[in-house]
Short mmCIF file of C-alpha atoms in Angstrom, two decimals:
data_model
loop_
_atom_site.label_atom_id
_atom_site.label_comp_id
_atom_site.label_asym_id
_atom_site.label_seq_id
_atom_site.Cartn_x
_atom_site.Cartn_y
_atom_site.Cartn_z
CA MET A 1 0.10 0.01 0.03
CA ILE A 2 1.37 3.41 -1.04
CA GLY A 3 -0.27 6.39 0.99
CA GLU A 4 0.71 9.86 -0.03
CA ARG A 5 -0.67 13.40 -0.29
CA VAL A 6 -1.54 14.58 -3.84
CA THR A 7 -3.25 17.66 -5.30
CA GLU A 8 -6.77 16.04 -5.06
CA GLY A 9 -6.37 15.10 -1.46
CA TRP A 10 -4.86 12.02 0.41
CA GLN A 11 -4.37 8.95 -1.77
CA VAL A 12 -4.01 5.27 -1.35
CA ARG A 13 -2.52 3.00 -4.12
CA LEU A 14 -3.08 -0.60 -4.28
CA LYS A 15 -2.00 -3.03 -6.91
CA SER A 16 -2.37 -6.55 -8.02
CA CYS A 17 0.13 -8.89 -6.29
CA GLY A 18 0.93 -12.41 -5.62
CA PRO A 19 2.59 -15.06 -7.81
CA MET A 20 -0.60 -17.15 -8.43
CA ARG A 21 -1.92 -14.27 -10.53
CA TYR A 22 0.51 -15.15 -13.22
CA VAL A 23 -0.78 -18.71 -13.37
CA SER A 24 -4.53 -17.43 -13.61
CA ALA A 25 -3.35 -14.95 -16.29
CA ALA A 26 -1.46 -17.45 -18.31
CA PHE A 27 -4.59 -19.84 -18.18
CA LEU A 28 -6.72 -16.99 -19.24
CA LEU A 29 -4.38 -15.86 -22.07
CA PHE A 30 -4.18 -19.47 -23.33
CA TRP A 31 -8.24 -19.62 -23.24
CA LEU A 32 -8.41 -16.20 -25.10
CA CYS A 33 -6.26 -17.76 -27.98
CA GLY A 34 -9.03 -20.21 -28.44
CA TRP A 35 -11.63 -17.48 -27.90
CA ALA A 36 -9.99 -15.30 -30.81
CA ILE A 37 -10.07 -18.55 -33.16
CA GLY A 38 -13.81 -19.19 -32.35
CA GLU A 39 -14.65 -15.52 -32.74
CA GLY A 40 -13.05 -15.25 -36.18
CA VAL A 41 -14.58 -18.64 -37.32
CA ALA A 42 -18.14 -17.56 -36.23
CA LEU A 43 -17.91 -14.09 -37.70
CA THR A 44 -16.71 -15.61 -41.01
CA PHE A 45 -19.33 -18.18 -41.04
CA LEU A 46 -21.99 -15.54 -40.28
CA ALA A 47 -20.73 -13.18 -42.90
CA LYS A 48 -20.60 -15.86 -45.59
CA GLY A 49 -24.16 -16.74 -44.76
CA ILE A 50 -25.49 -13.18 -45.13
CA LEU A 51 -23.56 -12.66 -48.34
CA ALA A 52 -25.12 -16.10 -49.69
CA LEU A 53 -28.66 -15.04 -48.81
CA MET A 54 -28.26 -11.56 -50.41
CA ASN A 55 -26.90 -12.96 -53.50
CA GLY A 56 -28.90 -15.90 -53.92
CA ALA A 57 -25.73 -17.90 -54.25
CA PRO A 58 -24.77 -21.18 -52.56
CA PHE A 59 -22.95 -21.18 -49.30
CA GLU A 60 -20.11 -23.25 -50.69
CA GLU A 61 -19.26 -24.09 -54.35
CA GLY A 62 -21.02 -27.30 -55.63
CA ARG A 63 -24.11 -26.90 -53.07
CA SER A 64 -27.60 -25.66 -53.77
CA PRO A 65 -28.60 -22.08 -52.71
CA LEU A 66 -29.54 -21.54 -49.06
CA GLN A 67 -33.29 -22.08 -47.98
CA LEU A 68 -34.49 -18.96 -46.17
CA GLY A 69 -36.03 -20.59 -43.30
CA PRO A 70 -33.18 -22.87 -42.19
CA ALA A 71 -30.65 -20.30 -42.89
CA LEU A 72 -32.47 -17.62 -40.66
CA ALA A 73 -32.76 -20.42 -38.06
CA ALA A 74 -29.05 -21.13 -37.97
CA GLY A 75 -28.31 -17.50 -38.26
CA GLY A 76 -30.24 -16.61 -35.27
CA PHE A 77 -28.90 -19.27 -33.19
CA LEU A 78 -25.17 -18.36 -34.26
CA LEU A 79 -25.74 -14.70 -33.47
CA LEU A 80 -27.04 -15.45 -29.89
CA TRP A 81 -24.06 -17.75 -29.49
CA LEU A 82 -21.76 -15.19 -30.71
CA SER A 83 -23.02 -12.61 -28.45
CA LEU A 84 -22.56 -14.57 -25.39
CA TRP A 85 -19.09 -15.81 -26.62
CA THR A 86 -18.02 -12.22 -27.20
CA LEU A 87 -19.19 -11.08 -23.87
CA GLY A 88 -17.24 -13.91 -22.11
CA GLY A 89 -14.16 -12.81 -24.09
CA ILE A 90 -14.37 -9.10 -22.90
CA MET A 91 -14.76 -10.32 -19.36
CA ALA A 92 -11.65 -12.52 -19.65
CA ILE A 93 -9.65 -9.69 -21.12
CA GLY A 94 -10.67 -7.56 -18.36
CA GLU A 95 -9.64 -10.03 -15.88
CA VAL A 96 -6.20 -10.47 -17.43
CA LEU A 97 -5.73 -6.72 -17.29
CA ARG A 98 -6.80 -6.61 -13.63
CA LEU A 99 -4.28 -9.49 -12.71
CA LEU A 100 -1.35 -8.08 -14.51
CA TRP A 101 -1.78 -4.29 -14.57
CA GLY A 102 -4.50 -3.70 -12.03
CA GLU A 103 -4.29 -0.64 -9.72
CA ASP A 104 -6.77 1.10 -7.65
CA ARG A 105 -6.31 4.49 -6.47
CA LEU A 106 -8.53 5.72 -3.40
CA ILE A 107 -8.50 9.48 -3.00
CA VAL A 108 -9.97 11.07 0.12
CA ASN A 109 -10.86 14.83 0.20
CA ALA A 110 -13.44 17.15 1.73
CA GLY A 111 -15.98 15.91 -0.68
CA GLY A 112 -15.76 12.21 0.10
CA LEU A 113 -14.01 9.21 -1.48
CA THR A 114 -13.03 8.95 -5.11
CA ILE A 115 -12.15 5.49 -6.55
CA VAL A 116 -10.00 5.28 -9.78
CA ARG A 117 -9.68 1.82 -11.23
CA CYS A 118 -6.97 1.26 -13.61
CA ARG A 119 -6.85 -1.78 -15.68
CA GLY A 120 -4.07 -1.41 -18.17
CA PRO A 121 -4.86 1.41 -20.67
CA PHE A 122 -8.35 1.83 -19.36
CA ARG A 123 -9.60 3.70 -16.54
CA SER A 124 -12.99 4.23 -14.57
CA ARG A 125 -13.72 6.83 -11.88
CA ARG A 126 -16.47 6.56 -9.20
CA GLU A 127 -17.03 9.32 -6.47
CA ILE A 128 -18.99 8.55 -3.23
CA PRO A 129 -20.04 11.70 -1.20
CA ARG A 130 -18.95 12.01 2.36
CA ASP A 131 -22.50 12.23 3.76
CA LEU A 132 -23.38 8.82 2.22
CA LEU A 133 -20.46 6.97 3.79
CA ARG A 134 -21.69 4.95 6.84
CA ARG A 135 -18.86 2.46 7.45
CA ILE A 136 -15.80 1.03 5.84
CA VAL A 137 -15.21 -2.66 6.36
CA ILE A 138 -13.63 -6.01 5.34
CA ASP A 139 -16.10 -8.88 6.00
CA SER A 140 -13.61 -11.79 5.49
CA PRO A 141 -9.91 -12.29 5.92
CA SER A 142 -9.37 -12.41 2.09
CA GLY A 143 -12.42 -10.00 1.24
CA PRO A 144 -12.49 -6.79 -0.44
CA VAL A 145 -12.78 -3.40 1.34
CA VAL A 146 -16.33 -2.28 0.99
CA ALA A 147 -18.32 1.04 1.81
CA GLU A 148 -21.77 0.94 3.58
CA THR A 149 -24.06 3.50 2.14
CA PRO A 150 -27.81 4.06 2.52
CA GLN A 151 -28.35 2.52 -1.11
CA GLY A 152 -26.24 -0.55 -0.35
CA ARG A 153 -22.68 -1.82 -0.28
CA ILE A 154 -20.15 -0.48 -2.68
CA GLU A 155 -16.83 -2.45 -3.33
CA ILE A 156 -13.84 -0.15 -3.05
CA THR A 157 -11.00 -2.51 -3.77
CA ARG A 158 -9.95 -6.05 -3.80
CA LEU A 159 -6.34 -5.41 -4.82
CA GLY A 160 -3.29 -5.84 -2.66
CA THR A 161 -2.51 -8.10 0.11
CA ASN A 162 -4.64 -8.91 3.12
CA GLU A 163 -2.46 -6.65 5.31
CA GLU A 164 -2.49 -3.75 2.78
CA ARG A 165 -6.16 -3.78 2.58
CA GLU A 166 -6.44 -3.96 6.41
CA GLU A 167 -4.19 -0.89 6.51
CA SER A 168 -6.10 0.98 3.71
CA ALA A 169 -9.31 0.53 5.48
CA ALA A 170 -8.06 1.79 8.70
CA ALA A 171 -6.49 4.81 6.90
CA LEU A 172 -9.72 5.58 4.95
CA ARG A 173 -11.63 5.61 8.19
CA SER A 174 -9.11 7.89 9.75
CA GLU A 175 -9.04 10.32 7.08
CA LEU A 176 -12.89 10.21 6.61
CA GLY A 177 -13.61 10.38 10.49
CA ILE A 178 -15.55 7.08 10.38
CA ARG A 179 -15.50 4.85 13.53
CA GLU A 180 -14.74 1.20 12.86
CA ASP A 181 -17.57 0.11 15.01
CA ALA A 182 -19.98 2.77 13.62
CA PRO A 183 -23.49 1.32 13.77
CA ARG A 184 -25.97 1.58 10.89
CA THR A 185 -28.45 4.54 11.47
CA ASP A 186 -30.33 4.13 8.27
CA PRO A 187 -33.74 2.38 8.31
CA VAL A 188 -33.64 -1.21 6.96
CA ALA A 189 -34.70 -1.25 3.39
CA LEU A 190 -35.17 -4.09 0.74
CA PRO A 191 -32.14 -4.38 -1.59
CA LYS A 192 -32.20 -3.68 -5.36
CA GLY A 193 -34.13 -6.47 -7.17
CA TRP A 194 -36.61 -7.16 -4.44
CA ALA A 195 -40.11 -5.82 -3.55
CA GLU A 196 -42.73 -6.02 -0.95
CA VAL A 197 -46.08 -7.03 -2.47
CA ILE A 198 -49.74 -7.46 -1.23
CA THR A 199 -51.06 -10.80 -2.46
CA PRO A 200 -54.56 -11.21 -3.66
CA GLU A 201 -55.35 -12.70 -0.29
CA GLY A 202 -54.36 -9.57 1.36
CA GLU A 203 -51.06 -10.71 2.80
CA ARG A 204 -47.49 -9.28 2.85
CA ALA A 205 -44.96 -11.04 0.73
CA VAL A 206 -41.62 -10.26 -0.65
CA THR A 207 -40.55 -11.47 -4.16
CA VAL A 208 -38.25 -10.26 -6.82
CA ASP A 209 -39.38 -6.89 -8.27
CA ALA A 210 -41.10 -6.33 -11.59
CA ALA A 211 -38.07 -5.06 -13.49
CA THR A 212 -35.95 -8.14 -12.58
CA LYS A 213 -38.93 -10.32 -13.43
CA ARG A 214 -39.40 -8.62 -16.83
CA LEU A 215 -35.67 -8.98 -17.69
CA ARG A 216 -35.84 -12.75 -16.90
CA VAL A 217 -38.71 -13.24 -19.05
CA ARG A 218 -37.05 -11.26 -21.96
CA VAL A 219 -33.86 -13.24 -21.75
CA VAL A 220 -35.60 -16.61 -21.67
CA ALA A 221 -38.00 -15.57 -24.41
CA LEU A 222 -35.13 -14.77 -26.67
CA ALA A 223 -33.73 -18.00 -25.90
CA ALA A 224 -36.99 -19.80 -26.66
CA LEU A 225 -37.05 -17.81 -30.00
CA ALA A 226 -33.50 -18.91 -30.87
CA ALA A 227 -34.39 -22.51 -29.89
CA GLY A 228 -37.43 -22.46 -31.78
CA ALA A 229 -35.67 -21.15 -34.96
CA LEU A 230 -33.09 -23.86 -34.73
CA ALA A 231 -35.80 -26.60 -34.26
CA TYR A 232 -37.81 -25.24 -37.29
CA GLY A 233 -34.60 -25.44 -39.47
CA LEU A 234 -33.79 -28.98 -38.19
CA VAL A 235 -37.39 -30.26 -38.68
CA MET A 236 -37.39 -28.63 -42.32
CA GLU A 237 -34.04 -30.48 -43.01
CA SER A 238 -35.30 -33.68 -41.54
CA LEU A 239 -38.04 -33.75 -44.41
CA HIS A 240 -35.12 -34.26 -46.82
CA ARG A 241 -32.59 -36.10 -44.67
CA VAL A 242 -34.02 -38.78 -42.34
CA GLU A 243 -30.77 -38.90 -40.31
CA VAL A 244 -31.33 -35.31 -38.95
CA LEU A 245 -34.64 -36.55 -37.40
CA PRO A 246 -33.24 -37.41 -34.01
CA VAL A 247 -31.60 -34.11 -33.55
CA ALA A 248 -34.74 -32.30 -34.76
CA ILE A 249 -36.96 -34.14 -32.05
CA ILE A 250 -34.26 -33.22 -29.33
CA ALA A 251 -34.38 -29.54 -30.39
CA VAL A 252 -38.20 -29.53 -30.49
CA ALA A 253 -38.11 -31.02 -26.91
CA GLY A 254 -35.77 -28.52 -25.76
CA THR A 255 -37.96 -25.59 -27.32
CA VAL A 256 -40.89 -26.80 -25.60
CA GLY A 257 -38.89 -26.78 -22.24
CA VAL A 258 -37.72 -23.49 -22.69
CA SER A 259 -41.05 -22.18 -23.88
CA TRP A 260 -42.76 -23.53 -20.82
CA LEU A 261 -40.04 -21.83 -18.58
CA THR A 262 -40.99 -18.62 -20.27
CA VAL A 263 -44.71 -19.04 -19.40
CA TRP A 264 -43.77 -19.95 -15.77
CA LEU A 265 -41.61 -16.80 -15.32
CA ALA A 266 -44.28 -14.61 -17.00
CA ARG A 267 -47.13 -15.95 -14.98
CA GLY A 268 -45.66 -17.68 -11.98
CA ARG A 269 -43.50 -16.63 -9.06
CA MET A 270 -41.96 -17.87 -5.84
CA GLU A 271 -42.80 -15.49 -2.86
CA TRP A 272 -42.10 -15.38 0.79
CA ARG A 273 -45.22 -14.62 2.73
CA ILE A 274 -44.52 -12.65 5.83
CA GLY A 275 -46.25 -14.15 9.07
CA ARG A 276 -45.74 -13.60 12.73
CA GLY A 277 -42.53 -15.36 13.74
CA SER A 278 -42.46 -17.28 10.45
CA LEU A 279 -41.68 -17.01 6.79
CA THR A 280 -43.72 -19.13 4.26
CA LEU A 281 -42.34 -20.03 0.76
CA ARG A 282 -45.25 -19.97 -1.60
CA ARG A 283 -45.34 -21.21 -5.23
CA ARG A 284 -47.90 -19.04 -7.29
CA PHE A 285 -49.00 -19.65 -10.83
CA GLY A 286 -52.01 -17.70 -11.91
CA SER A 287 -54.74 -18.29 -9.42
CA THR A 288 -52.98 -21.41 -8.07
CA ILE A 289 -50.97 -21.34 -4.84
CA LYS A 290 -49.13 -23.72 -2.85
CA ASP A 291 -47.18 -23.35 0.43
CA VAL A 292 -44.02 -25.43 0.21
CA PHE A 293 -41.96 -24.48 3.12
CA GLU A 294 -42.04 -22.60 6.35
CA GLY A 295 -39.01 -21.02 8.06
CA ARG A 296 -38.68 -20.02 11.68
CA ARG A 297 -35.20 -18.47 11.55
CA LEU A 298 -32.68 -17.05 9.17
CA GLU A 299 -29.08 -17.71 8.48
CA LEU A 300 -26.50 -15.91 6.51
CA VAL A 301 -23.70 -18.38 5.41
CA VAL A 302 -20.49 -18.65 3.22
CA SER A 303 -20.51 -21.57 1.10
CA ARG A 304 -17.97 -22.69 -1.82
CA ASP A 305 -18.83 -24.30 -5.15
CA SER A 306 -16.71 -26.80 -6.95
CA ASP A 307 -14.49 -24.10 -8.43
CA SER A 308 -13.82 -22.83 -4.82
CA ASP A 309 -15.62 -19.69 -5.66
CA GLU A 310 -17.10 -17.98 -2.45
CA TRP A 311 -20.96 -17.48 -2.23
CA ILE A 312 -22.72 -15.50 0.46
CA ALA A 313 -26.22 -17.20 0.93
CA LEU A 314 -29.29 -16.14 2.88
CA GLU A 315 -31.29 -19.43 4.00
CA ALA A 316 -34.44 -19.88 5.80
CA LEU A 317 -34.31 -22.60 8.44
CA GLY A 318 -37.32 -24.67 9.59
CA GLU A 319 -37.87 -26.49 12.90
CA GLY A 320 -35.10 -28.88 13.69
CA ALA A 321 -32.70 -27.59 11.05
CA ALA A 322 -29.08 -28.22 11.85
CA GLU A 323 -26.63 -25.45 11.98
CA SER A 324 -24.40 -24.99 8.95
CA ARG A 325 -20.70 -25.87 9.01
CA PRO A 326 -18.11 -23.25 8.26
CA GLU A 327 -17.11 -22.87 4.66
CA GLN A 328 -19.31 -25.66 3.44
CA TRP A 329 -19.86 -26.65 -0.14
CA THR A 330 -22.87 -25.19 -1.75
CA ARG A 331 -25.81 -27.49 -1.32
CA VAL A 332 -29.23 -27.77 -2.57
CA SER A 333 -32.38 -26.94 -0.36
CA SER A 334 -33.28 -29.65 2.09
CA LYS A 335 -36.26 -30.57 4.03
CA ASN A 336 -35.53 -28.14 6.89
CA ARG A 337 -33.70 -25.36 4.79
CA ARG A 338 -34.37 -23.19 1.89
CA ARG A 339 -32.07 -20.74 0.12
CA ILE A 340 -33.61 -17.45 -0.55
CA THR A 341 -30.74 -15.83 -2.31
CA SER A 342 -27.10 -16.20 -3.17
CA VAL A 343 -24.49 -13.91 -4.48
CA LEU A 344 -20.88 -14.30 -5.56
CA ARG A 345 -18.63 -12.76 -3.08
CA ASP A 346 -20.70 -9.84 -2.31
CA PRO A 347 -22.85 -10.12 1.06
CA SER A 348 -24.69 -6.84 0.62
CA VAL A 349 -27.84 -8.19 -1.04
CA PRO A 350 -28.35 -11.25 1.26
CA ARG A 351 -27.49 -9.08 4.38
CA LEU A 352 -29.98 -6.37 3.65
CA LEU A 353 -32.64 -8.80 2.56
CA GLY A 354 -32.04 -10.86 5.79
CA ALA A 355 -32.21 -7.81 7.99
CA TRP A 356 -35.46 -6.64 6.27
CA LEU A 357 -37.03 -10.05 6.61
CA SER A 358 -36.02 -10.61 10.29
CA LYS A 359 -37.41 -7.18 11.18
CA ALA A 360 -40.78 -7.62 9.08
CA ALA A 361 -41.54 -11.12 10.20
CA GLY A 362 -39.95 -11.13 13.67
CA VAL A 363 -37.47 -14.09 13.03
CA PRO A 364 -34.01 -14.28 14.30
CA LEU A 365 -31.18 -13.70 11.96
CA GLU A 366 -27.81 -15.21 12.52
CA ASP A 367 -24.94 -13.78 10.42
CA ARG A 368 -22.19 -16.33 9.86
CA THR A 369 -20.38 -14.29 7.37
CA ARG A 370 -18.64 -11.75 9.56
CA ARG A 371 -14.95 -12.26 10.08
CA GLU A 372 -15.35 -12.82 13.84
CA ALA A 373 -17.96 -15.60 13.35
CA ARG A 374 -15.98 -17.25 10.56
CA GLN A 375 -12.69 -17.30 12.59
CA ALA A 376 -14.75 -18.75 15.73
CA GLU A 377 -15.93 -21.47 13.35
CA ILE A 378 -12.63 -22.39 12.05
CA THR A 379 -11.11 -22.39 15.59
CA LEU A 380 -13.91 -24.77 16.73
CA THR A 381 -13.40 -27.04 13.82
CA LEU A 382 -9.49 -27.09 14.45
CA ASP A 383 -10.33 -27.92 18.13
CA GLN A 384 -12.60 -30.89 17.15
CA LEU A 385 -9.96 -32.18 14.89
CA GLU A 386 -7.32 -32.00 17.59
CA LYS A 387 -9.54 -34.20 20.03
CA SER A 388 -10.42 -36.68 17.35
CA GLY A 389 -7.09 -38.62 17.35
CA PRO A 390 -3.64 -38.56 15.87
CA VAL A 391 -4.89 -38.32 12.38
CA GLY A 392 -7.06 -35.31 13.38
CA ARG A 393 -4.23 -33.53 15.05
CA VAL A 394 -2.03 -33.83 11.91
CA ALA A 395 -4.92 -32.43 9.75
CA ALA A 396 -5.71 -29.72 12.38
CA ARG A 397 -2.02 -28.61 12.12
CA LEU A 398 -1.95 -28.48 8.35
CA LEU A 399 -5.29 -26.64 8.16
CA GLY A 400 -4.15 -24.19 10.71
CA LYS A 401 -1.01 -23.43 8.57
CA ALA A 402 -3.23 -23.06 5.55
CA PHE A 403 -5.48 -20.70 7.32
CA ASP A 404 -2.69 -18.51 8.72
CA LYS A 405 -1.08 -18.46 5.14
CA THR A 406 -4.23 -17.37 3.62
CA ARG A 407 -4.70 -14.52 6.16
CA LYS A 408 -1.20 -13.36 5.32
CA SER A 409 -1.18 -13.54 1.52
CA ALA A 410 -3.55 -12.11 -1.11
#
């Protein structure tokens, strides 16, 4: 961490560090080579198809001219795939720039906090007024520095080592005059993407908001159109080539499935009915409703998937539900536990939603994502291993060293 006085105010600079970033960058660069080849092939294929349709010429020499229906179906599918492929490549390029040439400049002045992100030749700037800053915290030993505001949490930086992020957070609090243990004084509000509704039965419930629902419907509807166009093209082709028939049947079945999902998203929803001391998960489709689960308490947990990505989840627990284990693998909902929402790395949405539901329904909320809670759970796990026997003691020592190394490195 580099702290200095500049003309704009007091500045902290944090850069990407750690040897493992070169391994990740090398893998992404290798993947980007294949991405560039795929991008070029797809664009060439698409351009040739458009020219063949415009000129009425065959796609390749020695073949008959393209038929409009199958050509449009294949072109629509290819265009959708190319859009997703291009987006994935842009994200990978951004990650390579962050790993190799990433730098965050945090500038504090009388107006508040300015975040300047440098990713190679690209720069972005964001300003947070001082009167909106409530707290500056780090939730986990290897987590990012985040700012809490009335509108939600804003990631300040995740660059630098763990110690550098701790130092920068303390320095920012000192310069801005924010106490580390400053409580939240703003009223609890639902996070973006969620809304309170009154059901036809006159009850309060929480579900995804209308804008999020419309976006989901549009995305799945576009996928249904692309699948339908592909299925149509394959069906038409199967009339002339019987060997295409099995693939056409699979495409038609997939189109029916995606179309049904579109109808479900448009007319149905899952909602959490707010009771007195309980939250009831209800499935609603048109005028049909069904209660599928009742939760008596809430829990914020950290879980990891098969790629070791960290997810912050808000879960509702029923009667007799067991407590979660620290850093457990992501699991599906069980008989006594239902996942309300989960977000990759950022705990702001699950935490705000959990606080709102806890207050509205009068159910307890246990936050297991705070650094203190996670450290206590890790310590308990190590103690249990120490008492389990010789093998457990060896495992406890190895895990203890791994946890210590994680806290000291980026």
